[in-house]
PDB file of C-alpha atoms in Angstrom:
ATOM      1  CA  UNK A   1     142.905 287.343 -38.758  1.00 49.00           C
ATOM      2  CA  UNK A   2     145.633 288.193 -36.118  1.00 53.00           C
ATOM      3  CA  UNK A   3     145.673 286.851 -32.569  1.00 51.00           C
ATOM      4  CA  UNK A   4     144.965 290.290 -31.270  1.00 51.00           C
ATOM      5  CA  UNK A   5     141.841 290.594 -33.295  1.00 49.00           C
ATOM      6  CA  UNK A   6     140.674 287.251 -32.130  1.00 55.00           C
ATOM      7  CA  UNK A   7     141.198 288.184 -28.434  1.00 57.00           C
ATOM      8  CA  UNK A   8     139.084 291.398 -28.731  1.00 57.00           C
ATOM      9  CA  UNK A   9     135.670 290.883 -27.231  1.00 55.00           C
ATOM     10  CA  UNK A  10     132.703 291.441 -29.504  1.00 58.00           C
ATOM     11  CA  UNK A  11     130.799 294.519 -28.309  1.00 58.00           C
ATOM     12  CA  UNK A  12     127.072 294.186 -28.181  1.00 62.00           C
ATOM     13  CA  UNK A  13     124.744 297.134 -28.841  1.00 70.00           C
ATOM     14  CA  UNK A  14     122.859 298.432 -25.778  1.00 68.00           C
ATOM     15  CA  UNK A  15     119.471 296.775 -25.643  1.00 71.00           C
ATOM     16  CA  UNK A  16     117.029 299.075 -23.718  1.00 72.00           C
ATOM     17  CA  UNK A  17     114.396 296.332 -23.465  1.00 66.00           C
ATOM     18  CA  UNK A  18     116.802 293.851 -22.002  1.00 72.00           C
ATOM     19  CA  UNK A  19     118.049 296.442 -19.535  1.00 75.00           C
ATOM     20  CA  UNK A  20     114.513 297.300 -18.454  1.00 76.00           C
ATOM     21  CA  UNK A  21     113.616 293.682 -18.124  1.00 70.00           C
ATOM     22  CA  UNK A  22     116.602 293.087 -15.815  1.00 78.00           C
ATOM     23  CA  UNK A  23     116.566 296.336 -13.787  1.00 81.00           C
ATOM     24  CA  UNK A  24     113.212 297.966 -14.441  1.00 83.00           C
ATOM     25  CA  UNK A  25     111.507 296.913 -11.327  1.00 88.00           C
ATOM     26  CA  UNK A  26     114.302 298.036  -9.093  1.00 89.00           C
ATOM     27  CA  UNK A  27     114.434 301.424 -10.882  1.00 90.00           C
ATOM     28  CA  UNK A  28     110.739 301.834 -10.544  1.00 88.00           C
ATOM     29  CA  UNK A  29     110.866 301.054  -6.847  1.00 92.00           C
ATOM     30  CA  UNK A  30     113.669 303.443  -6.248  1.00 92.00           C
ATOM     31  CA  UNK A  31     111.821 306.215  -8.096  1.00 91.00           C
ATOM     32  CA  UNK A  32     108.614 305.472  -6.089  1.00 91.00           C
ATOM     33  CA  UNK A  33     110.570 305.829  -2.881  1.00 93.00           C
ATOM     34  CA  UNK A  34     112.151 309.070  -3.919  1.00 94.00           C
ATOM     35  CA  UNK A  35     108.758 310.472  -5.044  1.00 92.00           C
ATOM     36  CA  UNK A  36     107.233 309.623  -1.729  1.00 93.00           C
ATOM     37  CA  UNK A  37     110.034 311.180   0.215  1.00 92.00           C
ATOM     38  CA  UNK A  38     109.491 314.349  -1.707  1.00 92.00           C
ATOM     39  CA  UNK A  39     105.674 314.593  -1.915  1.00 90.00           C
ATOM     40  CA  UNK A  40     103.953 312.115   0.464  1.00 90.00           C
ATOM     41  CA  UNK A  41     103.424 313.344   4.023  1.00 89.00           C
ATOM     42  CA  UNK A  42     104.672 311.192   6.820  1.00 89.00           C
ATOM     43  CA  UNK A  43     106.266 308.704   4.371  1.00 90.00           C
ATOM     44  CA  UNK A  44     109.598 308.652   6.235  1.00 87.00           C
ATOM     45  CA  UNK A  45     108.298 307.063   9.398  1.00 90.00           C
ATOM     46  CA  UNK A  46     108.420 303.626  10.945  1.00 89.00           C
ATOM     47  CA  UNK A  47     104.711 303.376  10.997  1.00 89.00           C
ATOM     48  CA  UNK A  48     104.537 303.801   7.155  1.00 91.00           C
ATOM     49  CA  UNK A  49     107.308 301.203   6.702  1.00 89.00           C
ATOM     50  CA  UNK A  50     105.574 298.722   8.948  1.00 89.00           C
ATOM     51  CA  UNK A  51     102.232 299.282   7.127  1.00 88.00           C
ATOM     52  CA  UNK A  52     103.769 298.592   3.693  1.00 91.00           C
ATOM     53  CA  UNK A  53     105.863 295.620   4.890  1.00 90.00           C
ATOM     54  CA  UNK A  54     102.965 293.911   6.719  1.00 89.00           C
ATOM     55  CA  UNK A  55     100.629 294.356   3.788  1.00 90.00           C
ATOM     56  CA  UNK A  56     103.054 292.862   1.353  1.00 95.00           C
ATOM     57  CA  UNK A  57     104.252 289.918   3.448  1.00 96.00           C
ATOM     58  CA  UNK A  58     101.556 287.479   2.659  1.00 96.00           C
ATOM     59  CA  UNK A  59     101.679 288.277  -1.025  1.00 96.00           C
ATOM     60  CA  UNK A  60     105.481 287.641  -1.060  1.00 97.00           C
ATOM     61  CA  UNK A  61     105.080 284.330   0.835  1.00 98.00           C
ATOM     62  CA  UNK A  62     102.550 283.057  -1.708  1.00 98.00           C
ATOM     63  CA  UNK A  63     104.543 284.554  -4.552  1.00 97.00           C
ATOM     64  CA  UNK A  64     107.669 282.599  -3.614  1.00 98.00           C
ATOM     65  CA  UNK A  65     105.936 279.348  -4.310  1.00 98.00           C
ATOM     66  CA  UNK A  66     104.202 280.783  -7.396  1.00 98.00           C
ATOM     67  CA  UNK A  67     107.613 281.812  -8.735  1.00 98.00           C
ATOM     68  CA  UNK A  68     108.797 278.203  -8.624  1.00 98.00           C
ATOM     69  CA  UNK A  69     105.627 277.032 -10.304  1.00 98.00           C
ATOM     70  CA  UNK A  70     105.813 279.589 -13.107  1.00 97.00           C
ATOM     71  CA  UNK A  71     109.559 278.800 -13.626  1.00 97.00           C
ATOM     72  CA  UNK A  72     108.494 275.242 -14.692  1.00 97.00           C
ATOM     73  CA  UNK A  73     106.064 276.803 -17.176  1.00 96.00           C
ATOM     74  CA  UNK A  74     103.026 276.186 -14.921  1.00 97.00           C
ATOM     75  CA  UNK A  75     100.599 278.267 -12.941  1.00 97.00           C
ATOM     76  CA  UNK A  76      98.797 277.853  -9.662  1.00 98.00           C
ATOM     77  CA  UNK A  77      95.322 279.271  -9.397  1.00 97.00           C
ATOM     78  CA  UNK A  78      94.479 277.389  -6.208  1.00 98.00           C
ATOM     79  CA  UNK A  79      96.671 279.336  -3.776  1.00 98.00           C
ATOM     80  CA  UNK A  80      93.877 281.573  -2.434  1.00 97.00           C
ATOM     81  CA  UNK A  81      91.604 278.582  -1.757  1.00 98.00           C
ATOM     82  CA  UNK A  82      94.462 276.711  -0.027  1.00 98.00           C
ATOM     83  CA  UNK A  83      94.938 279.822   2.233  1.00 98.00           C
ATOM     84  CA  UNK A  84      91.261 279.540   3.007  1.00 97.00           C
ATOM     85  CA  UNK A  85      91.594 275.769   3.878  1.00 98.00           C
ATOM     86  CA  UNK A  86      94.609 276.362   6.067  1.00 98.00           C
ATOM     87  CA  UNK A  87      92.991 279.356   7.778  1.00 97.00           C
ATOM     88  CA  UNK A  88      89.813 277.350   8.422  1.00 97.00           C
ATOM     89  CA  UNK A  89      91.489 274.205   9.749  1.00 97.00           C
ATOM     90  CA  UNK A  90      93.988 275.767  12.215  1.00 97.00           C
ATOM     91  CA  UNK A  91      91.398 277.472  14.505  1.00 97.00           C
ATOM     92  CA  UNK A  92      89.362 274.204  14.604  1.00 96.00           C
ATOM     93  CA  UNK A  93      92.467 272.467  16.005  1.00 96.00           C
ATOM     94  CA  UNK A  94      93.760 274.921  18.545  1.00 95.00           C
ATOM     95  CA  UNK A  95      90.248 275.730  19.675  1.00 94.00           C
ATOM     96  CA  UNK A  96      89.625 272.029  20.282  1.00 92.00           C
ATOM     97  CA  UNK A  97      86.709 271.675  17.879  1.00 92.00           C
ATOM     98  CA  UNK A  98      88.137 268.414  16.408  1.00 91.00           C
ATOM     99  CA  UNK A  99      90.046 266.955  19.357  1.00 90.00           C
ATOM    100  CA  UNK A 100      90.406 268.672  22.637  1.00 91.00           C
ATOM    101  CA  UNK A 101      94.075 269.490  23.468  1.00 91.00           C
ATOM    102  CA  UNK A 102      94.591 270.905  26.986  1.00 90.00           C
ATOM    103  CA  UNK A 103      98.132 272.275  26.423  1.00 95.00           C
ATOM    104  CA  UNK A 104      97.742 275.556  24.421  1.00 95.00           C
ATOM    105  CA  UNK A 105     101.260 275.518  23.049  1.00 95.00           C
ATOM    106  CA  UNK A 106     100.871 271.936  21.839  1.00 97.00           C
ATOM    107  CA  UNK A 107      97.517 272.774  20.355  1.00 96.00           C
ATOM    108  CA  UNK A 108      98.951 275.770  18.481  1.00 97.00           C
ATOM    109  CA  UNK A 109     101.917 273.781  17.232  1.00 97.00           C
ATOM    110  CA  UNK A 110      99.669 270.973  16.039  1.00 97.00           C
ATOM    111  CA  UNK A 111      97.351 273.506  14.288  1.00 97.00           C
ATOM    112  CA  UNK A 112     100.174 275.064  12.409  1.00 97.00           C
ATOM    113  CA  UNK A 113     101.845 271.843  11.328  1.00 98.00           C
ATOM    114  CA  UNK A 114      98.603 270.098  10.305  1.00 97.00           C
ATOM    115  CA  UNK A 115      97.088 273.153   8.543  1.00 98.00           C
ATOM    116  CA  UNK A 116     100.200 273.907   6.543  1.00 98.00           C
ATOM    117  CA  UNK A 117     100.770 270.113   5.894  1.00 98.00           C
ATOM    118  CA  UNK A 118      97.195 269.736   4.472  1.00 98.00           C
ATOM    119  CA  UNK A 119      97.692 272.757   2.186  1.00 98.00           C
ATOM    120  CA  UNK A 120     100.920 271.085   1.043  1.00 98.00           C
ATOM    121  CA  UNK A 121      99.127 267.873   0.308  1.00 98.00           C
ATOM    122  CA  UNK A 122      96.518 269.734  -1.768  1.00 98.00           C
ATOM    123  CA  UNK A 123      99.427 271.368  -3.678  1.00 98.00           C
ATOM    124  CA  UNK A 124     100.774 267.900  -4.191  1.00 98.00           C
ATOM    125  CA  UNK A 125      97.411 266.885  -5.587  1.00 98.00           C
ATOM    126  CA  UNK A 126      97.747 269.665  -8.121  1.00 98.00           C
ATOM    127  CA  UNK A 127     101.149 268.424  -9.080  1.00 98.00           C
ATOM    128  CA  UNK A 128      99.883 264.878  -9.407  1.00 98.00           C
ATOM    129  CA  UNK A 129      97.107 265.950 -11.806  1.00 97.00           C
ATOM    130  CA  UNK A 130      99.634 267.753 -13.940  1.00 97.00           C
ATOM    131  CA  UNK A 131     102.458 265.327 -13.851  1.00 96.00           C
ATOM    132  CA  UNK A 132     100.500 262.052 -13.974  1.00 94.00           C
ATOM    133  CA  UNK A 133      97.610 262.962 -16.258  1.00 95.00           C
ATOM    134  CA  UNK A 134      99.286 265.681 -18.339  1.00 93.00           C
ATOM    135  CA  UNK A 135      96.489 268.136 -17.527  1.00 96.00           C
ATOM    136  CA  UNK A 136      97.222 271.786 -18.343  1.00 96.00           C
ATOM    137  CA  UNK A 137      98.223 273.537 -15.107  1.00 97.00           C
ATOM    138  CA  UNK A 138      95.647 276.292 -15.460  1.00 96.00           C
ATOM    139  CA  UNK A 139      92.964 273.636 -15.682  1.00 96.00           C
ATOM    140  CA  UNK A 140      94.309 271.288 -12.985  1.00 97.00           C
ATOM    141  CA  UNK A 141      94.662 274.076 -10.439  1.00 98.00           C
ATOM    142  CA  UNK A 142      91.285 275.473 -11.390  1.00 97.00           C
ATOM    143  CA  UNK A 143      89.834 272.411  -9.765  1.00 96.00           C
ATOM    144  CA  UNK A 144      90.985 273.485  -6.290  1.00 97.00           C
ATOM    145  CA  UNK A 145      90.474 277.192  -7.127  1.00 97.00           C
ATOM    146  CA  UNK A 146      86.706 276.278  -7.228  1.00 95.00           C
ATOM    147  CA  UNK A 147      86.448 273.360  -4.812  1.00 96.00           C
ATOM    148  CA  UNK A 148      88.992 274.484  -2.259  1.00 97.00           C
ATOM    149  CA  UNK A 149      87.053 277.397  -0.972  1.00 96.00           C
ATOM    150  CA  UNK A 150      84.035 275.104  -0.810  1.00 96.00           C
ATOM    151  CA  UNK A 151      85.967 272.653   1.328  1.00 96.00           C
ATOM    152  CA  UNK A 152      87.013 275.426   3.654  1.00 97.00           C
ATOM    153  CA  UNK A 153      83.313 276.652   3.949  1.00 95.00           C
ATOM    154  CA  UNK A 154      82.205 272.951   4.600  1.00 95.00           C
ATOM    155  CA  UNK A 155      84.789 272.648   7.416  1.00 94.00           C
ATOM    156  CA  UNK A 156      83.450 275.732   9.142  1.00 94.00           C
ATOM    157  CA  UNK A 157      79.825 275.490   8.048  1.00 93.00           C
ATOM    158  CA  UNK A 158      80.277 278.907   6.536  1.00 89.00           C
ATOM    159  CA  UNK A 159      80.693 280.444   9.935  1.00 92.00           C
ATOM    160  CA  UNK A 160      83.142 283.147  11.064  1.00 94.00           C
ATOM    161  CA  UNK A 161      85.673 281.709  13.640  1.00 95.00           C
ATOM    162  CA  UNK A 162      86.882 284.329  16.087  1.00 95.00           C
ATOM    163  CA  UNK A 163      89.663 283.749  18.682  1.00 95.00           C
ATOM    164  CA  UNK A 164      92.061 285.334  21.196  1.00 95.00           C
ATOM    165  CA  UNK A 165      95.021 283.018  21.382  1.00 95.00           C
ATOM    166  CA  UNK A 166      98.239 285.101  21.744  1.00 95.00           C
ATOM    167  CA  UNK A 167     100.481 281.948  21.268  1.00 95.00           C
ATOM    168  CA  UNK A 168      99.018 281.604  17.755  1.00 97.00           C
ATOM    169  CA  UNK A 169      98.555 285.280  16.889  1.00 96.00           C
ATOM    170  CA  UNK A 170     102.242 285.866  17.502  1.00 96.00           C
ATOM    171  CA  UNK A 171     102.879 284.675  13.891  1.00 96.00           C
ATOM    172  CA  UNK A 172     100.913 287.709  12.638  1.00 94.00           C
ATOM    173  CA  UNK A 173     101.136 290.271  15.299  1.00 94.00           C
ATOM    174  CA  UNK A 174     104.316 289.447  17.334  1.00 95.00           C
ATOM    175  CA  UNK A 175     107.768 291.063  16.963  1.00 93.00           C
ATOM    176  CA  UNK A 176     111.139 289.596  17.022  1.00 92.00           C
ATOM    177  CA  UNK A 177     113.898 292.099  18.085  1.00 88.00           C
ATOM    178  CA  UNK A 178     111.457 294.814  17.136  1.00 88.00           C
ATOM    179  CA  UNK A 179     110.660 293.424  13.619  1.00 91.00           C
ATOM    180  CA  UNK A 180     107.266 292.014  12.823  1.00 94.00           C
ATOM    181  CA  UNK A 181     107.432 288.143  12.920  1.00 95.00           C
ATOM    182  CA  UNK A 182     105.649 287.921   9.521  1.00 96.00           C
ATOM    183  CA  UNK A 183     108.437 290.054   7.940  1.00 95.00           C
ATOM    184  CA  UNK A 184     111.101 287.808   9.472  1.00 96.00           C
ATOM    185  CA  UNK A 185     109.159 284.788   8.063  1.00 97.00           C
ATOM    186  CA  UNK A 186     108.906 286.387   4.599  1.00 97.00           C
ATOM    187  CA  UNK A 187     112.656 287.216   4.529  1.00 97.00           C
ATOM    188  CA  UNK A 188     113.710 283.707   5.536  1.00 97.00           C
ATOM    189  CA  UNK A 189     111.499 282.179   2.872  1.00 98.00           C
ATOM    190  CA  UNK A 190     112.809 284.574   0.211  1.00 98.00           C
ATOM    191  CA  UNK A 191     116.464 283.798   1.159  1.00 98.00           C
ATOM    192  CA  UNK A 192     115.849 280.009   1.198  1.00 97.00           C
ATOM    193  CA  UNK A 193     114.048 279.983  -2.060  1.00 97.00           C
ATOM    194  CA  UNK A 194     116.563 282.250  -3.750  1.00 97.00           C
ATOM    195  CA  UNK A 195     119.440 280.071  -2.576  1.00 97.00           C
ATOM    196  CA  UNK A 196     117.740 276.908  -3.643  1.00 97.00           C
ATOM    197  CA  UNK A 197     116.974 278.283  -7.124  1.00 96.00           C
ATOM    198  CA  UNK A 198     120.450 279.485  -7.732  1.00 95.00           C
ATOM    199  CA  UNK A 199     122.717 277.108  -5.872  1.00 95.00           C
ATOM    200  CA  UNK A 200     121.129 273.666  -6.041  1.00 97.00           C
ATOM    201  CA  UNK A 201     120.637 270.958  -8.649  1.00 97.00           C
ATOM    202  CA  UNK A 202     116.863 271.047  -7.940  1.00 97.00           C
ATOM    203  CA  UNK A 203     116.773 274.726  -8.687  1.00 97.00           C
ATOM    204  CA  UNK A 204     118.599 274.236 -11.965  1.00 97.00           C
ATOM    205  CA  UNK A 205     116.247 271.402 -12.874  1.00 97.00           C
ATOM    206  CA  UNK A 206     113.211 273.768 -12.340  1.00 98.00           C
ATOM    207  CA  UNK A 207     114.683 276.250 -14.733  1.00 97.00           C
ATOM    208  CA  UNK A 208     115.545 273.542 -17.295  1.00 97.00           C
ATOM    209  CA  UNK A 209     112.061 272.248 -17.272  1.00 97.00           C
ATOM    210  CA  UNK A 210     110.623 275.609 -17.834  1.00 96.00           C
ATOM    211  CA  UNK A 211     113.060 276.306 -20.676  1.00 94.00           C
ATOM    212  CA  UNK A 212     112.375 273.081 -22.547  1.00 95.00           C
ATOM    213  CA  UNK A 213     110.574 270.242 -20.834  1.00 95.00           C
ATOM    214  CA  UNK A 214     111.260 267.689 -23.477  1.00 95.00           C
ATOM    215  CA  UNK A 215     115.069 268.388 -23.529  1.00 96.00           C
ATOM    216  CA  UNK A 216     115.041 268.309 -19.698  1.00 96.00           C
ATOM    217  CA  UNK A 217     113.363 264.887 -19.716  1.00 95.00           C
ATOM    218  CA  UNK A 218     115.835 263.532 -22.251  1.00 95.00           C
ATOM    219  CA  UNK A 219     118.743 264.744 -20.271  1.00 95.00           C
ATOM    220  CA  UNK A 220     117.630 262.619 -17.411  1.00 95.00           C
ATOM    221  CA  UNK A 221     115.671 265.019 -15.118  1.00 96.00           C
ATOM    222  CA  UNK A 222     112.697 263.441 -13.382  1.00 97.00           C
ATOM    223  CA  UNK A 223     110.268 266.051 -14.688  1.00 97.00           C
ATOM    224  CA  UNK A 224     107.238 264.497 -12.953  1.00 97.00           C
ATOM    225  CA  UNK A 225     108.907 264.506  -9.528  1.00 97.00           C
ATOM    226  CA  UNK A 226     110.174 267.968  -9.810  1.00 98.00           C
ATOM    227  CA  UNK A 227     106.689 269.200 -10.695  1.00 98.00           C
ATOM    228  CA  UNK A 228     105.188 267.353  -7.666  1.00 98.00           C
ATOM    229  CA  UNK A 229     107.614 268.990  -5.317  1.00 98.00           C
ATOM    230  CA  UNK A 230     107.243 272.403  -6.784  1.00 98.00           C
ATOM    231  CA  UNK A 231     103.429 272.354  -6.496  1.00 98.00           C
ATOM    232  CA  UNK A 232     103.673 270.973  -3.002  1.00 98.00           C
ATOM    233  CA  UNK A 233     105.958 273.952  -2.109  1.00 98.00           C
ATOM    234  CA  UNK A 234     103.421 276.327  -3.520  1.00 98.00           C
ATOM    235  CA  UNK A 235     100.767 274.696  -1.374  1.00 98.00           C
ATOM    236  CA  UNK A 236     102.906 274.948   1.771  1.00 98.00           C
ATOM    237  CA  UNK A 237     103.577 278.617   1.086  1.00 98.00           C
ATOM    238  CA  UNK A 238      99.845 279.235   0.620  1.00 98.00           C
ATOM    239  CA  UNK A 239      99.226 277.389   3.967  1.00 98.00           C
ATOM    240  CA  UNK A 240     101.690 279.578   5.839  1.00 98.00           C
ATOM    241  CA  UNK A 241     100.186 282.813   4.361  1.00 98.00           C
ATOM    242  CA  UNK A 242      96.678 281.667   5.403  1.00 97.00           C
ATOM    243  CA  UNK A 243      97.909 281.334   9.073  1.00 98.00           C
ATOM    244  CA  UNK A 244      99.491 284.752   8.924  1.00 97.00           C
ATOM    245  CA  UNK A 245      96.262 286.330   7.609  1.00 97.00           C
ATOM    246  CA  UNK A 246      93.942 284.859  10.215  1.00 97.00           C
ATOM    247  CA  UNK A 247      96.471 285.638  12.979  1.00 97.00           C
ATOM    248  CA  UNK A 248      96.444 289.323  11.956  1.00 95.00           C
ATOM    249  CA  UNK A 249      92.638 289.478  11.806  1.00 94.00           C
ATOM    250  CA  UNK A 250      92.088 287.335  14.929  1.00 95.00           C
ATOM    251  CA  UNK A 251      89.398 285.533  12.922  1.00 96.00           C
ATOM    252  CA  UNK A 252      88.953 283.160  10.049  1.00 96.00           C
ATOM    253  CA  UNK A 253      86.340 283.654   7.379  1.00 95.00           C
ATOM    254  CA  UNK A 254      86.503 280.912   4.717  1.00 95.00           C
ATOM    255  CA  UNK A 255      84.567 283.203   2.294  1.00 93.00           C
ATOM    256  CA  UNK A 256      87.209 285.861   2.345  1.00 95.00           C
ATOM    257  CA  UNK A 257      90.683 284.566   3.370  1.00 96.00           C
ATOM    258  CA  UNK A 258      92.946 284.466   0.336  1.00 95.00           C
ATOM    259  CA  UNK A 259      90.391 285.970  -1.943  1.00 94.00           C
ATOM    260  CA  UNK A 260      92.195 287.245  -5.099  1.00 90.00           C
ATOM    261  CA  UNK A 261      95.611 286.201  -3.743  1.00 94.00           C
ATOM    262  CA  UNK A 262      96.400 284.126  -6.811  1.00 94.00           C
ATOM    263  CA  UNK A 263      96.178 287.279  -8.991  1.00 90.00           C
ATOM    264  CA  UNK A 264      98.362 289.340  -6.606  1.00 92.00           C
ATOM    265  CA  UNK A 265     100.958 286.633  -6.525  1.00 95.00           C
ATOM    266  CA  UNK A 266     101.066 286.162 -10.316  1.00 93.00           C
ATOM    267  CA  UNK A 267     101.316 289.999 -10.658  1.00 92.00           C
ATOM    268  CA  UNK A 268     104.321 290.123  -8.310  1.00 95.00           C
ATOM    269  CA  UNK A 269     106.027 287.358 -10.198  1.00 95.00           C
ATOM    270  CA  UNK A 270     105.394 289.025 -13.594  1.00 92.00           C
ATOM    271  CA  UNK A 271     106.416 292.461 -12.521  1.00 91.00           C
ATOM    272  CA  UNK A 272     109.518 290.966 -10.779  1.00 92.00           C
ATOM    273  CA  UNK A 273     110.980 289.724 -14.033  1.00 89.00           C
ATOM    274  CA  UNK A 274     110.115 285.984 -14.039  1.00 92.00           C
ATOM    275  CA  UNK A 275     109.037 284.820 -17.453  1.00 89.00           C
ATOM    276  CA  UNK A 276     105.423 283.614 -17.386  1.00 89.00           C
ATOM    277  CA  UNK A 277     106.315 281.050 -20.043  1.00 89.00           C
ATOM    278  CA  UNK A 278     108.955 279.571 -17.744  1.00 92.00           C
ATOM    279  CA  UNK A 279     112.677 279.047 -18.006  1.00 91.00           C
ATOM    280  CA  UNK A 280     113.715 282.125 -16.098  1.00 90.00           C
ATOM    281  CA  UNK A 281     112.954 283.084 -12.500  1.00 94.00           C
ATOM    282  CA  UNK A 282     114.124 285.406  -9.818  1.00 95.00           C
ATOM    283  CA  UNK A 283     112.960 285.298  -6.204  1.00 97.00           C
ATOM    284  CA  UNK A 284     114.469 288.679  -5.319  1.00 96.00           C
ATOM    285  CA  UNK A 285     112.714 290.065  -8.413  1.00 95.00           C
ATOM    286  CA  UNK A 286     109.427 288.704  -7.108  1.00 97.00           C
ATOM    287  CA  UNK A 287     110.093 290.417  -3.729  1.00 97.00           C
ATOM    288  CA  UNK A 288     110.807 293.725  -5.570  1.00 95.00           C
ATOM    289  CA  UNK A 289     107.743 293.206  -7.756  1.00 94.00           C
ATOM    290  CA  UNK A 290     105.477 292.779  -4.858  1.00 95.00           C
ATOM    291  CA  UNK A 291     106.965 295.830  -3.020  1.00 95.00           C
ATOM    292  CA  UNK A 292     106.586 297.949  -6.132  1.00 93.00           C
ATOM    293  CA  UNK A 293     102.874 297.095  -6.657  1.00 90.00           C
ATOM    294  CA  UNK A 294     102.222 297.688  -2.905  1.00 91.00           C
ATOM    295  CA  UNK A 295     104.085 301.083  -2.916  1.00 93.00           C
ATOM    296  CA  UNK A 296     102.235 302.131  -6.118  1.00 90.00           C
ATOM    297  CA  UNK A 297      98.910 301.457  -4.363  1.00 89.00           C
ATOM    298  CA  UNK A 298     100.019 303.230  -1.193  1.00 91.00           C
ATOM    299  CA  UNK A 299     101.394 306.203  -3.118  1.00 91.00           C
ATOM    300  CA  UNK A 300      98.125 306.671  -4.897  1.00 89.00           C
ATOM    301  CA  UNK A 301      95.955 306.216  -1.828  1.00 88.00           C
ATOM    302  CA  UNK A 302      98.161 308.510   0.249  1.00 89.00           C
ATOM    303  CA  UNK A 303      97.909 311.278  -2.408  1.00 87.00           C
ATOM    304  CA  UNK A 304      94.086 311.086  -2.620  1.00 87.00           C
ATOM    305  CA  UNK A 305      93.559 308.802  -5.588  1.00 85.00           C
ATOM    306  CA  UNK A 306      90.655 306.402  -5.166  1.00 86.00           C
ATOM    307  CA  UNK A 307      91.312 302.731  -4.701  1.00 80.00           C
ATOM    308  CA  UNK A 308      89.551 301.894  -7.961  1.00 82.00           C
ATOM    309  CA  UNK A 309      91.979 304.017  -9.884  1.00 81.00           C
ATOM    310  CA  UNK A 310      94.869 302.316  -8.043  1.00 78.00           C
ATOM    311  CA  UNK A 311      93.654 299.007  -9.300  1.00 80.00           C
ATOM    312  CA  UNK A 312      93.597 300.337 -12.945  1.00 86.00           C
ATOM    313  CA  UNK A 313      97.211 301.561 -12.463  1.00 82.00           C
ATOM    314  CA  UNK A 314      98.151 298.197 -10.988  1.00 78.00           C
ATOM    315  CA  UNK A 315      96.803 296.497 -14.039  1.00 82.00           C
ATOM    316  CA  UNK A 316      98.726 298.837 -16.360  1.00 86.00           C
ATOM    317  CA  UNK A 317     101.954 298.052 -14.598  1.00 82.00           C
ATOM    318  CA  UNK A 318     101.479 294.274 -15.112  1.00 80.00           C
ATOM    319  CA  UNK A 319     100.690 294.762 -18.863  1.00 84.00           C
ATOM    320  CA  UNK A 320     103.832 296.953 -19.268  1.00 82.00           C
ATOM    321  CA  UNK A 321     106.014 294.476 -17.374  1.00 80.00           C
ATOM    322  CA  UNK A 322     104.893 291.618 -19.523  1.00 77.00           C
ATOM    323  CA  UNK A 323     105.258 293.609 -22.677  1.00 82.00           C
ATOM    324  CA  UNK A 324     108.878 294.636 -21.821  1.00 77.00           C
ATOM    325  CA  UNK A 325     109.698 290.958 -21.149  1.00 72.00           C
ATOM    326  CA  UNK A 326     108.369 290.011 -24.566  1.00 69.00           C
ATOM    327  CA  UNK A 327     110.347 292.729 -26.334  1.00 70.00           C
ATOM    328  CA  UNK A 328     113.473 291.721 -24.421  1.00 64.00           C
ATOM    329  CA  UNK A 329     113.034 288.125 -25.566  1.00 62.00           C
ATOM    330  CA  UNK A 330     112.582 289.100 -29.142  1.00 61.00           C
ATOM    331  CA  UNK A 331     115.712 291.192 -29.044  1.00 57.00           C
TER     332      UNK A 331
END
């Protein structure tokens, strides 16, 4: 074989499934936007943009943590319940139901830090069950999926907490340079998580564990520690999302806050291109996946399709995304 022949790159046949697994979500999002520009009335308005962005923010915030968990080959079913705990605890603190705090700013700061911190500790508990006792993630997180909402209901005695505290509600209703604060928060979390996953040793360890946990352990990666941190991050993200939800609603209902959020987050991760078996993850893909699902729902509702039908379409998109991923891996 001549040197010229050796230097010629080997051409690979075009793999449609691999291409769709990589870029299908982005293509679907662009097509949805073009369709709405053409057929949906009042789509090209700031009001429509704000509606879609604010409705997708909490899903993305939770899905960021969920992406990291799934990248390790795990799952977190407790995020909705942790949102309920965070959303129940924060008003109790800034309304002075636990310890009276005269300074409103201090009370709000304490409420945010403690509520999110407690959610993070519960996430750490999930990680401890999984890392220490080798319990399957779906079983370990099912514990708080069931008990977590009960804890939130016990904290509030099952009562609705209403409030008018602008200093706290700013996180859900305020604007920063004309942009909703929750959107700014979502973007910052997405950027930070994407950078961490791609540019840090910790991010590479997460992917390595999801790809082959035994090999990662033999290579010197502290698998248990990484899992503890990842599930704690998922809990922190759920805690933040819980605060945003109650700030928007000006009320906290432990029965409803975060209900079904675990499924929305997992759907966003799956549609965004992260492998549910672990070993491959994309935060930007998760963002695009959440936006695609939200825009599908908006498109159907704006064009007179009932919400029940929108849910069926949403389920179909998830099945299609997972199927494309599997075909891409086989190829």
